[in-house]
Amino acid sequence: MLLTLSTTHAPATDLGYLLHKHPDKFQTFNLSFGQAHVFYPEVGAERTTASLLLDVDPVAMVRGKTREQSFLLGQYVNDRPYVASSFLSVAIAQVYGSALGGRCKEREELVQTPLPLTARIELLPVRGGGAELVRRLFEPLGYQVETVRHPLDEQFPEWGESPYFTVTLTNTTTLAELLAHLYVLIPVFDNGKHYFVGDDELEKLLEKGAGWLAHHPEKDQITRRYLGHRPNLYREALARLLEEATPDEGEEDFTGLGPESTLERTVSLNEQRHGTVLAALRASGARSVLDLGCGEGKLLRELLAERQFEKIVGMDVSVRSLEIASRRLRLERLPDRQAERISLIHGSLTYRDQRLANFDAAAVVEVIEHLDPPRLTAFERVLFEFARPGIVVLTTPNRDYNIKWETLPAGNFRHPDHRFEWTRAEFEAWATRIATQHGYTVGFLPVGPVDEVVGSPTQMGVFERE
Ligand code: SAH
């Protein structure tokens, strides 16, 4: 069983620092179920590849187990030594533990940097779901997925296909993230064959899944399979993932929570923003419109009041916000004709989502600054490459303006959950790049009172598909 990791980051030999394994050495590690060997078949400034070869010893594997755990011959004669299974996850945690934990003293900045990485798994047993399942689990995380399915026996093609695949995954991401994805997902494909299900598996799943699993569209299936179909563990995992998926509590009520609300109340910026966005949407002639990161649904209410919009969909990652939106919009009590026009969906903007396709317009109001920079790249593709609405109206704070707010300490963001706030130059550079890349034109408009020097508190980009 072989896992290779390659990078084309310059210099690619940095991979050695990140993995804490010297590229010139062949190293062997003793694990409870066999041995793991690490070596580099390819070392160069342009491309470096590290291999993790697992040598599972079927005898060591059953040592210490009670007899009734499985039928005897099956304990010795099975595919475990040859395929990527939960053993590989254990090996990743033990042999690449520092890299998985995102630790690297010599190259601290590298740990945080998304790098061009390729992982190749030889062989991955996929039980139930085939290549489609491999794609469904890895693509939402931004991977380009290649699969080669192997026949059961090359000598006897009539026996048909085996459940074994060679899988190549390519992505620009941090090494720690890549290893966490492999750690969690490899046993998921193996499904019922997970040898390591104990109560601490739940903790491991949540720890390694932190920051991505809660938003993954297949989180139910991943959790169920990872936990070996144990319903109690599965239910607890889902409940805890749901908590993680709704961290933005401060966003749910703009009145009286956090510094952004106090600041913005003085200029009722929120209302001005929605007014300006609405005007842009109206002018575009759009009939179907998405409100992405709709929060409590204030813009949705205004959209609903305009006959022009025949189909309105609000999406948010926070279930609690959606519940509040649903209550405020009185969705339960709307007359049928109104209710048919609007729906709320739970989802994350950082995952490709079929439900977002074929809309005339999308509003993304004060959302991007809540995304971690690596997630922002995923968002760009989700919206501009896959959903591709005719027009996108997007707003974000203008950092140049922050000095006008005396109550905001210098260097602080307007809201504790903001991951960044851009100057006008930064926003315009980003928006222009995205537009050019995806075949849109973009124009910029200020929102709120305009100061001659620092501009307006909010900046808005209007993207139109060419
Ligand atoms: N657009 C609303 C809310 C802005 S607050 C308004 O103008 O009032 C930012 C919103 O983005 C929050 O509701 C938050 O839950 C949501 N959000 C953050 N990350 C998200 C993601 N990855 N996908 C979808 N929504 C997200």
PDB file of N, CA and C in Angstrom, residues 91-176:
ATOM      1  N   ALA A  91      -1.164   5.367  10.163  1.00  0.00           N
ATOM      2  CA  ALA A  91       0.223   5.636   9.766  1.00  0.00           C
ATOM      3  C   ALA A  91       0.439   7.129   9.509  1.00  0.00           C
ATOM      4  N   ILE A  92      -0.534   7.773   8.875  1.00  0.00           N
ATOM      5  CA  ILE A  92      -0.405   9.219   8.630  1.00  0.00           C
ATOM      6  C   ILE A  92      -0.253   9.940   9.963  1.00  0.00           C
ATOM      7  N   ALA A  93      -1.099   9.571  10.928  1.00  0.00           N
ATOM      8  CA  ALA A  93      -1.069  10.251  12.225  1.00  0.00           C
ATOM      9  C   ALA A  93       0.253   9.997  12.946  1.00  0.00           C
ATOM     10  N   GLN A  94       0.805   8.792  12.777  1.00  0.00           N
ATOM     11  CA  GLN A  94       2.022   8.487  13.529  1.00  0.00           C
ATOM     12  C   GLN A  94       3.280   8.933  12.813  1.00  0.00           C
ATOM     13  N   VAL A  95       3.326   8.733  11.513  1.00  0.00           N
ATOM     14  CA  VAL A  95       4.565   9.010  10.782  1.00  0.00           C
ATOM     15  C   VAL A  95       4.633  10.464  10.314  1.00  0.00           C
ATOM     16  N   TYR A  96       3.463  11.009   9.929  1.00  0.00           N
ATOM     17  CA  TYR A  96       3.413  12.408   9.494  1.00  0.00           C
ATOM     18  C   TYR A  96       2.679  13.276  10.526  1.00  0.00           C
ATOM     19  N   GLY A  97       2.803  12.905  11.795  1.00  0.00           N
ATOM     20  CA  GLY A  97       2.028  13.575  12.849  1.00  0.00           C
ATOM     21  C   GLY A  97       2.240  15.089  12.916  1.00  0.00           C
ATOM     22  N   SER A  98       3.481  15.539  12.788  1.00  0.00           N
ATOM     23  CA  SER A  98       3.735  16.982  12.892  1.00  0.00           C
ATOM     24  C   SER A  98       3.108  17.714  11.714  1.00  0.00           C
ATOM     25  N   ALA A  99       3.239  17.124  10.535  1.00  0.00           N
ATOM     26  CA  ALA A  99       2.667  17.759   9.342  1.00  0.00           C
ATOM     27  C   ALA A  99       1.143  17.803   9.451  1.00  0.00           C
ATOM     28  N   LEU A 100       0.558  16.723   9.937  1.00  0.00           N
ATOM     29  CA  LEU A 100      -0.897  16.674  10.103  1.00  0.00           C
ATOM     30  C   LEU A 100      -1.357  17.712  11.127  1.00  0.00           C
ATOM     31  N   GLY A 101      -0.530  17.898  12.157  1.00  0.00           N
ATOM     32  CA  GLY A 101      -0.883  18.875  13.191  1.00  0.00           C
ATOM     33  C   GLY A 101      -0.511  20.302  12.799  1.00  0.00           C
ATOM     34  N   GLY A 102       0.089  20.462  11.615  1.00  0.00           N
ATOM     35  CA  GLY A 102       0.461  21.802  11.145  1.00  0.00           C
ATOM     36  C   GLY A 102       1.633  22.391  11.923  1.00  0.00           C
ATOM     37  N   ARG A 103       2.577  21.526  12.303  1.00  0.00           N
ATOM     38  CA  ARG A 103       3.744  22.040  13.037  1.00  0.00           C
ATOM     39  C   ARG A 103       4.991  21.935  12.168  1.00  0.00           C
ATOM     40  N   CYS A 104       5.770  23.012  12.141  1.00  0.00           N
ATOM     41  CA  CYS A 104       7.046  22.991  11.415  1.00  0.00           C
ATOM     42  C   CYS A 104       7.849  24.197  11.865  1.00  0.00           C
ATOM     43  N   LYS A 105       8.787  23.949  12.795  1.00  0.00           N
ATOM     44  CA  LYS A 105       9.541  25.069  13.370  1.00  0.00           C
ATOM     45  C   LYS A 105      10.367  25.805  12.319  1.00  0.00           C
ATOM     46  N   GLU A 106      11.020  25.023  11.445  1.00  0.00           N
ATOM     47  CA  GLU A 106      11.938  25.656  10.479  1.00  0.00           C
ATOM     48  C   GLU A 106      11.213  26.523   9.460  1.00  0.00           C
ATOM     49  N   ARG A 107       9.980  26.154   9.119  1.00  0.00           N
ATOM     50  CA  ARG A 107       9.291  26.851   8.027  1.00  0.00           C
ATOM     51  C   ARG A 107       7.855  27.165   8.434  1.00  0.00           C
ATOM     52  N   GLU A 108       7.725  28.005   9.458  1.00  0.00           N
ATOM     53  CA  GLU A 108       6.384  28.216  10.003  1.00  0.00           C
ATOM     54  C   GLU A 108       5.403  28.770   8.983  1.00  0.00           C
ATOM     55  N   GLU A 109       5.900  29.700   8.132  1.00  0.00           N
ATOM     56  CA  GLU A 109       4.984  30.322   7.175  1.00  0.00           C
ATOM     57  C   GLU A 109       4.506  29.309   6.139  1.00  0.00           C
ATOM     58  N   LEU A 110       5.335  28.293   5.883  1.00  0.00           N
ATOM     59  CA  LEU A 110       4.975  27.279   4.882  1.00  0.00           C
ATOM     60  C   LEU A 110       3.748  26.476   5.303  1.00  0.00           C
ATOM     61  N   VAL A 111       3.660  26.258   6.625  1.00  0.00           N
ATOM     62  CA  VAL A 111       2.565  25.453   7.145  1.00  0.00           C
ATOM     63  C   VAL A 111       1.223  26.095   6.814  1.00  0.00           C
ATOM     64  N   GLN A 112       1.210  27.421   6.820  1.00  0.00           N
ATOM     65  CA  GLN A 112      -0.037  28.160   6.593  1.00  0.00           C
ATOM     66  C   GLN A 112      -0.315  28.356   5.107  1.00  0.00           C
ATOM     67  N   THR A 113       0.692  28.090   4.275  1.00  0.00           N
ATOM     68  CA  THR A 113       0.564  28.462   2.871  1.00  0.00           C
ATOM     69  C   THR A 113      -0.070  27.345   2.051  1.00  0.00           C
ATOM     70  N   PRO A 114      -1.114  27.657   1.308  1.00  0.00           N
ATOM     71  CA  PRO A 114      -1.640  26.643   0.392  1.00  0.00           C
ATOM     72  C   PRO A 114      -0.605  26.370  -0.705  1.00  0.00           C
ATOM     73  N   LEU A 115      -0.267  25.107  -0.903  1.00  0.00           N
ATOM     74  CA  LEU A 115       0.760  24.732  -1.878  1.00  0.00           C
ATOM     75  C   LEU A 115       0.131  23.849  -2.948  1.00  0.00           C
ATOM     76  N   PRO A 116       0.713  23.858  -4.150  1.00  0.00           N
ATOM     77  CA  PRO A 116       0.216  22.928  -5.167  1.00  0.00           C
ATOM     78  C   PRO A 116       0.626  21.501  -4.778  1.00  0.00           C
ATOM     79  N   LEU A 117      -0.347  20.664  -4.443  1.00  0.00           N
ATOM     80  CA  LEU A 117      -0.032  19.331  -3.928  1.00  0.00           C
ATOM     81  C   LEU A 117      -0.788  18.272  -4.717  1.00  0.00           C
ATOM     82  N   THR A 118      -0.145  17.133  -4.869  1.00  0.00           N
ATOM     83  CA  THR A 118      -0.817  15.984  -5.474  1.00  0.00           C
ATOM     84  C   THR A 118      -0.625  14.787  -4.561  1.00  0.00           C
ATOM     85  N   ALA A 119      -1.725  14.091  -4.284  1.00  0.00           N
ATOM     86  CA  ALA A 119      -1.631  12.864  -3.501  1.00  0.00           C
ATOM     87  C   ALA A 119      -2.098  11.729  -4.394  1.00  0.00           C
ATOM     88  N   ARG A 120      -1.376  10.626  -4.341  1.00  0.00           N
ATOM     89  CA  ARG A 120      -1.766   9.465  -5.140  1.00  0.00           C
ATOM     90  C   ARG A 120      -1.900   8.271  -4.198  1.00  0.00           C
ATOM     91  N   ILE A 121      -3.071   7.654  -4.249  1.00  0.00           N
ATOM     92  CA  ILE A 121      -3.330   6.520  -3.349  1.00  0.00           C
ATOM     93  C   ILE A 121      -3.384   5.249  -4.180  1.00  0.00           C
ATOM     94  N   GLU A 122      -2.600   4.306  -3.747  1.00  0.00           N
ATOM     95  CA  GLU A 122      -2.466   3.050  -4.505  1.00  0.00           C
ATOM     96  C   GLU A 122      -2.632   1.939  -3.499  1.00  0.00           C
ATOM     97  N   LEU A 123      -3.639   1.253  -3.345  1.00  0.00           N
ATOM     98  CA  LEU A 123      -4.932   1.264  -3.988  1.00  0.00           C
ATOM     99  C   LEU A 123      -6.000   1.662  -2.985  1.00  0.00           C
ATOM    100  N   LEU A 124      -7.052   2.269  -3.440  1.00  0.00           N
ATOM    101  CA  LEU A 124      -8.138   2.652  -2.548  1.00  0.00           C
ATOM    102  C   LEU A 124      -9.330   1.724  -2.790  1.00  0.00           C
ATOM    103  N   PRO A 125      -9.760   0.990  -1.742  1.00  0.00           N
ATOM    104  CA  PRO A 125     -10.951   0.164  -1.912  1.00  0.00           C
ATOM    105  C   PRO A 125     -12.194   1.043  -1.754  1.00  0.00           C
ATOM    106  N   VAL A 126     -13.043   1.061  -2.749  1.00  0.00           N
ATOM    107  CA  VAL A 126     -14.243   1.892  -2.672  1.00  0.00           C
ATOM    108  C   VAL A 126     -15.450   0.974  -2.667  1.00  0.00           C
ATOM    109  N   ARG A 127     -16.064   0.849  -1.513  1.00  0.00           N
ATOM    110  CA  ARG A 127     -17.189  -0.091  -1.410  1.00  0.00           C
ATOM    111  C   ARG A 127     -18.499   0.676  -1.431  1.00  0.00           C
ATOM    112  N   GLY A 128     -19.221   0.493  -2.540  1.00  0.00           N
ATOM    113  CA  GLY A 128     -20.503   1.181  -2.700  1.00  0.00           C
ATOM    114  C   GLY A 128     -20.257   2.611  -3.126  1.00  0.00           C
ATOM    115  N   GLY A 129     -20.490   2.917  -4.391  1.00  0.00           N
ATOM    116  CA  GLY A 129     -20.356   4.310  -4.816  1.00  0.00           C
ATOM    117  C   GLY A 129     -19.375   4.538  -5.952  1.00  0.00           C
ATOM    118  N   GLY A 130     -18.338   3.685  -6.040  1.00  0.00           N
ATOM    119  CA  GLY A 130     -17.383   3.765  -7.151  1.00  0.00           C
ATOM    120  C   GLY A 130     -16.723   5.120  -7.293  1.00  0.00           C
ATOM    121  N   ALA A 131     -16.309   5.402  -8.539  1.00  0.00           N
ATOM    122  CA  ALA A 131     -15.564   6.635  -8.810  1.00  0.00           C
ATOM    123  C   ALA A 131     -16.385   7.869  -8.458  1.00  0.00           C
ATOM    124  N   GLU A 132     -17.694   7.738  -8.613  1.00  0.00           N
ATOM    125  CA  GLU A 132     -18.595   8.853  -8.319  1.00  0.00           C
ATOM    126  C   GLU A 132     -18.466   9.272  -6.837  1.00  0.00           C
ATOM    127  N   LEU A 133     -18.360   8.267  -5.971  1.00  0.00           N
ATOM    128  CA  LEU A 133     -18.221   8.573  -4.538  1.00  0.00           C
ATOM    129  C   LEU A 133     -16.892   9.281  -4.277  1.00  0.00           C
ATOM    130  N   VAL A 134     -15.845   8.847  -4.955  1.00  0.00           N
ATOM    131  CA  VAL A 134     -14.536   9.485  -4.760  1.00  0.00           C
ATOM    132  C   VAL A 134     -14.660  10.966  -5.114  1.00  0.00           C
ATOM    133  N   ARG A 135     -15.342  11.233  -6.226  1.00  0.00           N
ATOM    134  CA  ARG A 135     -15.503  12.634  -6.639  1.00  0.00           C
ATOM    135  C   ARG A 135     -16.382  13.408  -5.656  1.00  0.00           C
ATOM    136  N   ARG A 136     -17.468  12.777  -5.231  1.00  0.00           N
ATOM    137  CA  ARG A 136     -18.399  13.498  -4.347  1.00  0.00           C
ATOM    138  C   ARG A 136     -17.747  13.881  -3.021  1.00  0.00           C
ATOM    139  N   LEU A 137     -16.782  13.068  -2.587  1.00  0.00           N
ATOM    140  CA  LEU A 137     -16.156  13.394  -1.303  1.00  0.00           C
ATOM    141  C   LEU A 137     -14.987  14.351  -1.447  1.00  0.00           C
ATOM    142  N   PHE A 138     -14.243  14.264  -2.542  1.00  0.00           N
ATOM    143  CA  PHE A 138     -13.058  15.120  -2.654  1.00  0.00           C
ATOM    144  C   PHE A 138     -13.321  16.427  -3.402  1.00  0.00           C
ATOM    145  N   GLU A 139     -14.195  16.406  -4.394  1.00  0.00           N
ATOM    146  CA  GLU A 139     -14.375  17.634  -5.187  1.00  0.00           C
ATOM    147  C   GLU A 139     -14.882  18.825  -4.369  1.00  0.00           C
ATOM    148  N   PRO A 140     -15.822  18.612  -3.446  1.00  0.00           N
ATOM    149  CA  PRO A 140     -16.265  19.777  -2.669  1.00  0.00           C
ATOM    150  C   PRO A 140     -15.138  20.406  -1.849  1.00  0.00           C
ATOM    151  N   LEU A 141     -14.056  19.678  -1.645  1.00  0.00           N
ATOM    152  CA  LEU A 141     -12.931  20.223  -0.892  1.00  0.00           C
ATOM    153  C   LEU A 141     -11.922  20.884  -1.830  1.00  0.00           C
ATOM    154  N   GLY A 142     -12.282  20.966  -3.107  1.00  0.00           N
ATOM    155  CA  GLY A 142     -11.443  21.693  -4.056  1.00  0.00           C
ATOM    156  C   GLY A 142     -10.492  20.812  -4.860  1.00  0.00           C
ATOM    157  N   TYR A 143     -10.581  19.484  -4.697  1.00  0.00           N
ATOM    158  CA  TYR A 143      -9.632  18.615  -5.400  1.00  0.00           C
ATOM    159  C   TYR A 143     -10.056  18.347  -6.831  1.00  0.00           C
ATOM    160  N   GLN A 144      -9.035  18.227  -7.668  1.00  0.00           N
ATOM    161  CA  GLN A 144      -9.236  17.677  -8.992  1.00  0.00           C
ATOM    162  C   GLN A 144      -8.986  16.181  -8.829  1.00  0.00           C
ATOM    163  N   VAL A 145      -9.933  15.363  -9.263  1.00  0.00           N
ATOM    164  CA  VAL A 145      -9.884  13.943  -8.933  1.00  0.00           C
ATOM    165  C   VAL A 145      -9.696  13.108 -10.199  1.00  0.00           C
ATOM    166  N   GLU A 146      -8.731  12.202 -10.157  1.00  0.00           N
ATOM    167  CA  GLU A 146      -8.577  11.243 -11.265  1.00  0.00           C
ATOM    168  C   GLU A 146      -8.653   9.853 -10.673  1.00  0.00           C
ATOM    169  N   THR A 147      -9.430   8.968 -11.318  1.00  0.00           N
ATOM    170  CA  THR A 147      -9.524   7.609 -10.786  1.00  0.00           C
ATOM    171  C   THR A 147      -9.262   6.601 -11.892  1.00  0.00           C
ATOM    172  N   VAL A 148      -8.573   5.543 -11.551  1.00  0.00           N
ATOM    173  CA  VAL A 148      -8.410   4.414 -12.487  1.00  0.00           C
ATOM    174  C   VAL A 148      -8.899   3.181 -11.745  1.00  0.00           C
ATOM    175  N   ARG A 149      -9.908   2.526 -12.317  1.00  0.00           N
ATOM    176  CA  ARG A 149     -10.450   1.348 -11.652  1.00  0.00           C
ATOM    177  C   ARG A 149      -9.735   0.100 -12.173  1.00  0.00           C
ATOM    178  N   HIS A 150      -9.429  -0.800 -11.281  1.00  0.00           N
ATOM    179  CA  HIS A 150      -8.704  -1.994 -11.708  1.00  0.00           C
ATOM    180  C   HIS A 150      -9.637  -3.191 -11.827  1.00  0.00           C
ATOM    181  N   PRO A 151      -9.362  -4.059 -12.832  1.00  0.00           N
ATOM    182  CA  PRO A 151     -10.194  -5.262 -12.959  1.00  0.00           C
ATOM    183  C   PRO A 151      -9.862  -6.224 -11.818  1.00  0.00           C
ATOM    184  N   LEU A 152     -10.781  -7.128 -11.513  1.00  0.00           N
ATOM    185  CA  LEU A 152     -10.538  -8.098 -10.438  1.00  0.00           C
ATOM    186  C   LEU A 152      -9.293  -8.916 -10.732  1.00  0.00           C
ATOM    187  N   ASP A 153      -9.198  -9.353 -11.984  1.00  0.00           N
ATOM    188  CA  ASP A 153      -8.017 -10.108 -12.374  1.00  0.00           C
ATOM    189  C   ASP A 153      -7.757  -9.843 -13.847  1.00  0.00           C
ATOM    190  N   GLU A 154      -6.560  -9.333 -14.140  1.00  0.00           N
ATOM    191  CA  GLU A 154      -6.282  -8.978 -15.537  1.00  0.00           C
ATOM    192  C   GLU A 154      -6.347 -10.187 -16.463  1.00  0.00           C
ATOM    193  N   GLN A 155      -6.087 -11.361 -15.914  1.00  0.00           N
ATOM    194  CA  GLN A 155      -6.127 -12.592 -16.718  1.00  0.00           C
ATOM    195  C   GLN A 155      -7.563 -12.990 -17.076  1.00  0.00           C
ATOM    196  N   PHE A 156      -8.498 -12.520 -16.251  1.00  0.00           N
ATOM    197  CA  PHE A 156      -9.893 -12.959 -16.444  1.00  0.00           C
ATOM    198  C   PHE A 156     -10.826 -11.756 -16.488  1.00  0.00           C
ATOM    199  N   PRO A 157     -10.767 -11.035 -17.621  1.00  0.00           N
ATOM    200  CA  PRO A 157     -11.562  -9.803 -17.690  1.00  0.00           C
ATOM    201  C   PRO A 157     -13.047 -10.059 -17.457  1.00  0.00           C
ATOM    202  N   GLU A 158     -13.500 -11.272 -17.763  1.00  0.00           N
ATOM    203  CA  GLU A 158     -14.933 -11.565 -17.601  1.00  0.00           C
ATOM    204  C   GLU A 158     -15.361 -11.525 -16.133  1.00  0.00           C
ATOM    205  N   TRP A 159     -14.410 -11.566 -15.219  1.00  0.00           N
ATOM    206  CA  TRP A 159     -14.781 -11.456 -13.794  1.00  0.00           C
ATOM    207  C   TRP A 159     -15.225 -10.040 -13.436  1.00  0.00           C
ATOM    208  N   GLY A 160     -14.895  -9.136 -14.318  1.00  0.00           N
ATOM    209  CA  GLY A 160     -15.393  -7.763 -14.113  1.00  0.00           C
ATOM    210  C   GLY A 160     -14.464  -6.900 -13.275  1.00  0.00           C
ATOM    211  N   GLU A 161     -15.011  -5.786 -12.834  1.00  0.00           N
ATOM    212  CA  GLU A 161     -14.222  -4.771 -12.130  1.00  0.00           C
ATOM    213  C   GLU A 161     -14.055  -5.118 -10.655  1.00  0.00           C
ATOM    214  N   SER A 162     -12.960  -4.668 -10.080  1.00  0.00           N
ATOM    215  CA  SER A 162     -12.768  -4.820  -8.640  1.00  0.00           C
ATOM    216  C   SER A 162     -13.215  -3.534  -7.954  1.00  0.00           C
ATOM    217  N   PRO A 163     -13.302  -3.546  -6.644  1.00  0.00           N
ATOM    218  CA  PRO A 163     -13.619  -2.285  -5.961  1.00  0.00           C
ATOM    219  C   PRO A 163     -12.371  -1.421  -5.755  1.00  0.00           C
ATOM    220  N   TYR A 164     -11.249  -1.754  -6.406  1.00  0.00           N
ATOM    221  CA  TYR A 164      -9.997  -1.052  -6.123  1.00  0.00           C
ATOM    222  C   TYR A 164      -9.662  -0.001  -7.177  1.00  0.00           C
ATOM    223  N   PHE A 165      -9.288   1.175  -6.694  1.00  0.00           N
ATOM    224  CA  PHE A 165      -8.981   2.295  -7.579  1.00  0.00           C
ATOM    225  C   PHE A 165      -7.590   2.852  -7.270  1.00  0.00           C
ATOM    226  N   THR A 166      -6.947   3.358  -8.305  1.00  0.00           N
ATOM    227  CA  THR A 166      -5.812   4.246  -8.080  1.00  0.00           C
ATOM    228  C   THR A 166      -6.386   5.654  -8.159  1.00  0.00           C
ATOM    229  N   VAL A 167      -6.151   6.438  -7.131  1.00  0.00           N
ATOM    230  CA  VAL A 167      -6.782   7.757  -7.059  1.00  0.00           C
ATOM    231  C   VAL A 167      -5.702   8.831  -6.997  1.00  0.00           C
ATOM    232  N   THR A 168      -5.817   9.818  -7.858  1.00  0.00           N
ATOM    233  CA  THR A 168      -4.883  10.950  -7.835  1.00  0.00           C
ATOM    234  C   THR A 168      -5.665  12.215  -7.529  1.00  0.00           C
ATOM    235  N   LEU A 169      -5.217  12.935  -6.507  1.00  0.00           N
ATOM    236  CA  LEU A 169      -5.926  14.127  -6.042  1.00  0.00           C
ATOM    237  C   LEU A 169      -5.002  15.323  -6.151  1.00  0.00           C
ATOM    238  N   THR A 170      -5.470  16.373  -6.790  1.00  0.00           N
ATOM    239  CA  THR A 170      -4.631  17.557  -6.948  1.00  0.00           C
ATOM    240  C   THR A 170      -5.369  18.772  -6.422  1.00  0.00           C
ATOM    241  N   ASN A 171      -4.660  19.595  -5.653  1.00  0.00           N
ATOM    242  CA  ASN A 171      -5.314  20.762  -5.062  1.00  0.00           C
ATOM    243  C   ASN A 171      -4.242  21.747  -4.603  1.00  0.00           C
ATOM    244  N   THR A 172      -4.635  22.987  -4.463  1.00  0.00           N
ATOM    245  CA  THR A 172      -3.746  23.945  -3.828  1.00  0.00           C
ATOM    246  C   THR A 172      -4.283  24.156  -2.426  1.00  0.00           C
ATOM    247  N   THR A 173      -3.579  23.605  -1.480  1.00  0.00           N
ATOM    248  CA  THR A 173      -4.073  23.626  -0.107  1.00  0.00           C
ATOM    249  C   THR A 173      -2.881  23.445   0.826  1.00  0.00           C
ATOM    250  N   THR A 174      -3.118  23.598   2.116  1.00  0.00           N
ATOM    251  CA  THR A 174      -1.984  23.370   3.020  1.00  0.00           C
ATOM    252  C   THR A 174      -1.792  21.865   3.171  1.00  0.00           C
ATOM    253  N   LEU A 175      -0.544  21.490   3.477  1.00  0.00           N
ATOM    254  CA  LEU A 175      -0.276  20.064   3.625  1.00  0.00           C
ATOM    255  C   LEU A 175      -1.089  19.488   4.786  1.00  0.00           C
ATOM    256  N   ALA A 176      -1.230  20.264   5.860  1.00  0.00           N
ATOM    257  CA  ALA A 176      -1.975  19.771   7.022  1.00  0.00           C
ATOM    258  C   ALA A 176      -3.421  19.466   6.628  1.00  0.00           C
TER     259      ALA A 176
END
